[in-house]
mmCIF file of C-alpha atoms and ligand atoms in Angstrom:
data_model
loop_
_atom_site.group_PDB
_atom_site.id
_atom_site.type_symbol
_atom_site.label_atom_id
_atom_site.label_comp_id
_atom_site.label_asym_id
_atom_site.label_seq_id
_atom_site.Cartn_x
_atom_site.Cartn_y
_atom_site.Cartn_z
ATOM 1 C CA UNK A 235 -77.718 226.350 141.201
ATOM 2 C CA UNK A 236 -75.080 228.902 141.627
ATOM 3 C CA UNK A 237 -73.949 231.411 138.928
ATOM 4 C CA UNK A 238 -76.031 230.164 135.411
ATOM 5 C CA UNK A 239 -76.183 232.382 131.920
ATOM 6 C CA UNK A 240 -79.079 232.891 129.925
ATOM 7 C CA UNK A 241 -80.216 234.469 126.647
ATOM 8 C CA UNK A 242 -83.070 237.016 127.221
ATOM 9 C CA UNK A 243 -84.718 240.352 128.761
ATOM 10 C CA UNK A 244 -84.429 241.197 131.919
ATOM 11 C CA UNK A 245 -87.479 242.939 132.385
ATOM 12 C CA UNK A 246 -89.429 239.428 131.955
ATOM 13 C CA UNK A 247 -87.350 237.324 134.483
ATOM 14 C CA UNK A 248 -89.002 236.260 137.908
ATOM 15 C CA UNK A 249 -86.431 237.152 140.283
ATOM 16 C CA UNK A 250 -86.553 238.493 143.943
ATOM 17 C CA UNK A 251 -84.305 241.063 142.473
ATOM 18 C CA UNK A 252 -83.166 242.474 139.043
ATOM 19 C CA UNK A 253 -80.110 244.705 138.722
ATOM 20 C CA UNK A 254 -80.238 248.004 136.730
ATOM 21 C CA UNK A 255 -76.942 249.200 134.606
ATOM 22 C CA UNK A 256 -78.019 252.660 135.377
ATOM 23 C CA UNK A 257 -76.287 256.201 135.236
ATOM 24 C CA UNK A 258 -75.485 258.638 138.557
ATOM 25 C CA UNK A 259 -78.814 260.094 138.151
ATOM 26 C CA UNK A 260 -81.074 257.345 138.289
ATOM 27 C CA UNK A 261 -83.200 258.930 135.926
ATOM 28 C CA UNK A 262 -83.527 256.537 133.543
ATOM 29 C CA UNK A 263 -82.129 256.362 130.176
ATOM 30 C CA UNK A 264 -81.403 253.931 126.842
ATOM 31 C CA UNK A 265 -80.800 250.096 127.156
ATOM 32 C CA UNK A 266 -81.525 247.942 130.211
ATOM 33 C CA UNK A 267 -82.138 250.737 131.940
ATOM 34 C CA UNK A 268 -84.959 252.378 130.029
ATOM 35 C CA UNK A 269 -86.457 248.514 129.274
ATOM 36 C CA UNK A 270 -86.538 248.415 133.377
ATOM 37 C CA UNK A 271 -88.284 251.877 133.425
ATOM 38 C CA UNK A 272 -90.760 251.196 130.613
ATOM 39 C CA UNK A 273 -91.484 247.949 131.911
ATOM 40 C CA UNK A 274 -92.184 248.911 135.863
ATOM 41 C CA UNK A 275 -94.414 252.010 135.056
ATOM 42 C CA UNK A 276 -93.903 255.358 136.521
ATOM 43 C CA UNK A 277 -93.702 254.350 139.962
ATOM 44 C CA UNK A 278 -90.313 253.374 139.797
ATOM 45 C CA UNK A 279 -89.112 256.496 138.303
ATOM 46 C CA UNK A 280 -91.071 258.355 141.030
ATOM 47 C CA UNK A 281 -89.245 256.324 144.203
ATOM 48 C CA UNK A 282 -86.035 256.787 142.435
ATOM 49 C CA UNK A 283 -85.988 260.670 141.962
ATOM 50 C CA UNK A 284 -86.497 260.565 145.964
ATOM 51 C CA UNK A 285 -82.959 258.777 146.007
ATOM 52 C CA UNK A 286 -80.991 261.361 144.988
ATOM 53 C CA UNK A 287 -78.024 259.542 142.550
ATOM 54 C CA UNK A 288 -75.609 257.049 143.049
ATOM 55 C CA UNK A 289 -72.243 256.960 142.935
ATOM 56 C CA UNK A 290 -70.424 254.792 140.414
ATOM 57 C CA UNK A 291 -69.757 251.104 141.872
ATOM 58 C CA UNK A 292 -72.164 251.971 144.862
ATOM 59 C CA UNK A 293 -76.193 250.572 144.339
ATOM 60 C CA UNK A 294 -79.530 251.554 145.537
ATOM 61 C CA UNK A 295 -82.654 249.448 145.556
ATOM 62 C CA UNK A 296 -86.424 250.365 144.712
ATOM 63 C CA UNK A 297 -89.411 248.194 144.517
ATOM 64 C CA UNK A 298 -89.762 246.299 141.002
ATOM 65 C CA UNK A 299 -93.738 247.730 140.379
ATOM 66 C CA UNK A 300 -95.086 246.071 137.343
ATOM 67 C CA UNK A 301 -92.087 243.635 136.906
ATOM 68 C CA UNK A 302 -91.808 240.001 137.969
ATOM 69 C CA UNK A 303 -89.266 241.006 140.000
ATOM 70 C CA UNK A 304 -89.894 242.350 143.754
ATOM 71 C CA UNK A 305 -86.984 244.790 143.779
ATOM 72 C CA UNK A 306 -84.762 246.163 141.599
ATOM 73 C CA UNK A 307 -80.926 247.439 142.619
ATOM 74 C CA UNK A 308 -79.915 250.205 140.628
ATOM 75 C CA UNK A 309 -76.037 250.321 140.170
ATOM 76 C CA UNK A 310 -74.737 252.896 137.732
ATOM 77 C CA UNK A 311 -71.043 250.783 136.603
ATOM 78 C CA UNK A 312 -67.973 252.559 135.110
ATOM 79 C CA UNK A 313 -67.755 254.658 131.814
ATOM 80 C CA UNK A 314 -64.785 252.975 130.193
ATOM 81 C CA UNK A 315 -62.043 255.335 129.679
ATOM 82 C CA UNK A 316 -59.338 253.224 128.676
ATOM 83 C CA UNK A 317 -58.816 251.037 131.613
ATOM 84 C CA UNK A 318 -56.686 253.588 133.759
ATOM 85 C CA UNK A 319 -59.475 254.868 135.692
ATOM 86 C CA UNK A 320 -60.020 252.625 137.955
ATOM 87 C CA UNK A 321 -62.729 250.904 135.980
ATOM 88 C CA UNK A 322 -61.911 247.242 136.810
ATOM 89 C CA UNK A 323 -62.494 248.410 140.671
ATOM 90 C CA UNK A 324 -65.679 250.585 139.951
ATOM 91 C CA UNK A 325 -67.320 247.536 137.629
ATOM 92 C CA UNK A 326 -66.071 245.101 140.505
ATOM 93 C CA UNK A 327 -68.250 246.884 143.596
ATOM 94 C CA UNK A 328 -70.882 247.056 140.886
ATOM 95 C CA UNK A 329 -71.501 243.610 141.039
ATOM 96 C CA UNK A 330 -70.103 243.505 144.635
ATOM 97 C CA UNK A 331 -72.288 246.881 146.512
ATOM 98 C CA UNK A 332 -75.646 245.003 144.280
ATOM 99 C CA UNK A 333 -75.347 241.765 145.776
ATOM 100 C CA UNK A 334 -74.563 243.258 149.530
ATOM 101 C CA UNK A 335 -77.796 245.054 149.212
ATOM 102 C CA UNK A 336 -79.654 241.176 147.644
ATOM 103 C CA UNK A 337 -78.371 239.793 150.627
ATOM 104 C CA UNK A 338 -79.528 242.267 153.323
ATOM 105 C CA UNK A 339 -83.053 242.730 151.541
ATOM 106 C CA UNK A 340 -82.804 238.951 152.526
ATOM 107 C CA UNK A 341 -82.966 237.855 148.396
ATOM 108 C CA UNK A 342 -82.459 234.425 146.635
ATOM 109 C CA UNK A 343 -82.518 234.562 143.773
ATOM 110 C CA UNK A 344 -80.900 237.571 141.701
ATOM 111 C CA UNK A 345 -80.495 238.757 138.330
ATOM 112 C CA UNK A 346 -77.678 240.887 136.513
ATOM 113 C CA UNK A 347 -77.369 242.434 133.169
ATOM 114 C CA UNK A 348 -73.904 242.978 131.416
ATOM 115 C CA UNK A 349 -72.747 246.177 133.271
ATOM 116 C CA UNK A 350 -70.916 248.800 131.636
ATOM 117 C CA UNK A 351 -70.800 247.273 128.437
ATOM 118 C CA UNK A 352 -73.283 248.554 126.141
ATOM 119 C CA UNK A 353 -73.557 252.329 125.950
ATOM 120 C CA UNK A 354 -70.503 252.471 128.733
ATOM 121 C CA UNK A 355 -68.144 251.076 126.336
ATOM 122 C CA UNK A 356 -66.617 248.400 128.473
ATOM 123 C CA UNK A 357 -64.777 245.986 126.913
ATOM 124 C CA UNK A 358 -67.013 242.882 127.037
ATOM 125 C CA UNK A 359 -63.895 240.057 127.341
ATOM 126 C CA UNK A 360 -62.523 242.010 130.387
ATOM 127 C CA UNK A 361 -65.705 242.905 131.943
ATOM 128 C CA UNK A 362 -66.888 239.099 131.966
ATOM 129 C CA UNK A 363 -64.355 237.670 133.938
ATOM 130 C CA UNK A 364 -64.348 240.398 136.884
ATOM 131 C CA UNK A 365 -68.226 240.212 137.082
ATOM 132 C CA UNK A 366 -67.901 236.134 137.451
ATOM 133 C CA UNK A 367 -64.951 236.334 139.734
ATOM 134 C CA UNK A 368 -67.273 238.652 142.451
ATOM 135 C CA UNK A 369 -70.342 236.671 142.124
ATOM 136 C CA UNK A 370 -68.370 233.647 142.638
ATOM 137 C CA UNK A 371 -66.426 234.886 145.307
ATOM 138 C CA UNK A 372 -69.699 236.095 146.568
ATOM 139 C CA UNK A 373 -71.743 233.206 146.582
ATOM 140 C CA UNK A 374 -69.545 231.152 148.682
ATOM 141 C CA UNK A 375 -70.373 233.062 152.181
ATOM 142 C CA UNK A 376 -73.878 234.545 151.835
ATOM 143 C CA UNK A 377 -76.564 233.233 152.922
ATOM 144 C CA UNK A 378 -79.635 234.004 151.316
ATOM 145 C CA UNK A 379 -78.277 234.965 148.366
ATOM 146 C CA UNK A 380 -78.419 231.496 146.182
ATOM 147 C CA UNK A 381 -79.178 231.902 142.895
ATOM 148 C CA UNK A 382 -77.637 234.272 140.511
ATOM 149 C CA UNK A 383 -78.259 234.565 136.829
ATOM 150 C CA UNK A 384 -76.544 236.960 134.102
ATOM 151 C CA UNK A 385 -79.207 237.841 131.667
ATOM 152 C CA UNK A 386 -77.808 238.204 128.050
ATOM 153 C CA UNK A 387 -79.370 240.755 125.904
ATOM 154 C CA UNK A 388 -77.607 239.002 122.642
ATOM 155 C CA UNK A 389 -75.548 235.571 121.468
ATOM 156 C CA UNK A 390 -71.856 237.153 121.936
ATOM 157 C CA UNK A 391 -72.289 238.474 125.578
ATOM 158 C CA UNK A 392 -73.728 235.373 126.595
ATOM 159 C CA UNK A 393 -70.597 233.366 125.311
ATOM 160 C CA UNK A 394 -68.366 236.026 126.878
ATOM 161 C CA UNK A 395 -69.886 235.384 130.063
ATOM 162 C CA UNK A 396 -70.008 231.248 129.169
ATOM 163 C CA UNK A 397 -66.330 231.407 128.733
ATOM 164 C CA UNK A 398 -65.434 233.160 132.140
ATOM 165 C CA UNK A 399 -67.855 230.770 134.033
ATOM 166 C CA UNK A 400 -65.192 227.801 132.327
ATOM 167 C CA UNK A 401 -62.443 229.113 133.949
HETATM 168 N N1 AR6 B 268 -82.282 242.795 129.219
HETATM 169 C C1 AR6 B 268 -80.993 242.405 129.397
HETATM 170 N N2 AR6 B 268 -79.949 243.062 128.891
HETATM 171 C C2 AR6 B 268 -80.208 244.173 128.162
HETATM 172 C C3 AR6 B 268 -81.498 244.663 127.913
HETATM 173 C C4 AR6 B 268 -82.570 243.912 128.485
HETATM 174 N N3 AR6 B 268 -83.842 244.287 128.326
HETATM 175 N N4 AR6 B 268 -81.405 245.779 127.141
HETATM 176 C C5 AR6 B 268 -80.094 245.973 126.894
HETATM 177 N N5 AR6 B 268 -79.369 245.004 127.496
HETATM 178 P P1 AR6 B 268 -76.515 249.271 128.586
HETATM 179 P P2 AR6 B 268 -74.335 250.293 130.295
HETATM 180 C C6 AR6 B 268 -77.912 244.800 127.512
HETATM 181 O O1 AR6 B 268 -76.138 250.222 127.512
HETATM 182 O O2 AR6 B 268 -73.313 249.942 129.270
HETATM 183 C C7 AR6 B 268 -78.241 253.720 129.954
HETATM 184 O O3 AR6 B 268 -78.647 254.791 129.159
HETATM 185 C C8 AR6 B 268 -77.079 245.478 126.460
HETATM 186 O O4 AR6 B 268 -77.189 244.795 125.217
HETATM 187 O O5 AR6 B 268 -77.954 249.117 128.906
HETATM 188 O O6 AR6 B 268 -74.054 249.961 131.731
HETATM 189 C C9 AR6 B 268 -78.084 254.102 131.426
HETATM 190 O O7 AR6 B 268 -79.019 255.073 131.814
HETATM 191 C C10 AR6 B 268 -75.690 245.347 127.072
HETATM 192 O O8 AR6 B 268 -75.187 244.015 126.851
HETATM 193 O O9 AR6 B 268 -75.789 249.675 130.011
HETATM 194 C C11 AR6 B 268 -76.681 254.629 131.463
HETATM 195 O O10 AR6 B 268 -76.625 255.972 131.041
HETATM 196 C C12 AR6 B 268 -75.966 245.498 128.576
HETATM 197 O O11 AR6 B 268 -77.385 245.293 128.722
HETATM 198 C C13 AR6 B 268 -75.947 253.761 130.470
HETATM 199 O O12 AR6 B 268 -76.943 253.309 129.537
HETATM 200 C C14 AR6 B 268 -75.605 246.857 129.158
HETATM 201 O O13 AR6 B 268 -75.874 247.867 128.214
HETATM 202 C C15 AR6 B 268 -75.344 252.535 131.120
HETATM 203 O O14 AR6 B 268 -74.561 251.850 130.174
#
């Protein structure tokens, strides 16, 4: 199957692993994030404050608890500052460090929200194509890493995400 796009919440998607867009802390907070928390229970919150952070671009993975999903990689992407901070290369090992970590936790199938672009600010047309480019790029030497989806949260990221798959 590849790299596919869907329309829908992440917390309800039957994947070996989900990704969280989280923050440094790994705390929890708003969007995907605080769906992910809500929906695994207070377990999750519990293993993560044993974790200590995460830096920007790296990833960390828990158990998934309640969810569908047997892990979850927590990968806090870049705050987007303008585009001369690096961001392209933080939002790249994102995507990159979270599916190193599906692959050595020995996953198939694995699913991403939009990084960075919601409360982070990136800008959703040049965010698309980098996170396509390293899961394409990606796919083509693991090997249990199969199946990766993006999960849209709403009609205009999906078709951002459609239209860098096309290229
Ligand atoms: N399933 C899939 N996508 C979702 C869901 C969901 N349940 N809920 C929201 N989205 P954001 P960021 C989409 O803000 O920009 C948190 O407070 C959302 O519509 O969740 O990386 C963290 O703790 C958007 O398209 O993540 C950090 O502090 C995308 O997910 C900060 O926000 C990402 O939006 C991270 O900001």
């Amino acid at each position: 199957m590849g790299l596919t796009c869907m329309l829908g919440d992440i917390t309800n998607v039957k994947a070996d692993a989900i990704v969280n867009a989280a923050n440094t802390s790994l705390l929890g907070g708003g969007g995907v994030d605080g769906a992910i928390h809500r929906a695994a229970g207070p377990e999750l919150l519990e293993e993560c404050r044993a974790l200590h952070g995460c830096r920007t671009g790296e990833a960390k993975i828990t158990k998934g608890y309640r969810l569908l999903a047997h892990y979850v990689i927590h990968t806090p992407g870049p705050i987007w500052h303008g585009g001369n901070q690096n961001e392209a290369d933080l939002l790249k090992n994102s995507y990159y460090n979270s599916l190193q970590l599906a692959e050595q936790y020995q996953c198939k199938t694995v699913a991403f929200p939009s990084i960075s672009t919601g409360v982070y600010r990136y800008p959703l047309g040049l965010a698309a194509p980098i996170a396509v480019n390293t899961i394409t790029e990606f796919l083509k030497t693991s090997h249990y890493v199969q199946d990766v989806i993006m999960v849209c949260f709403d009609s205009v990221t999906k078709q951002a995400y459609e239209d860098a798959m096309m290229v």
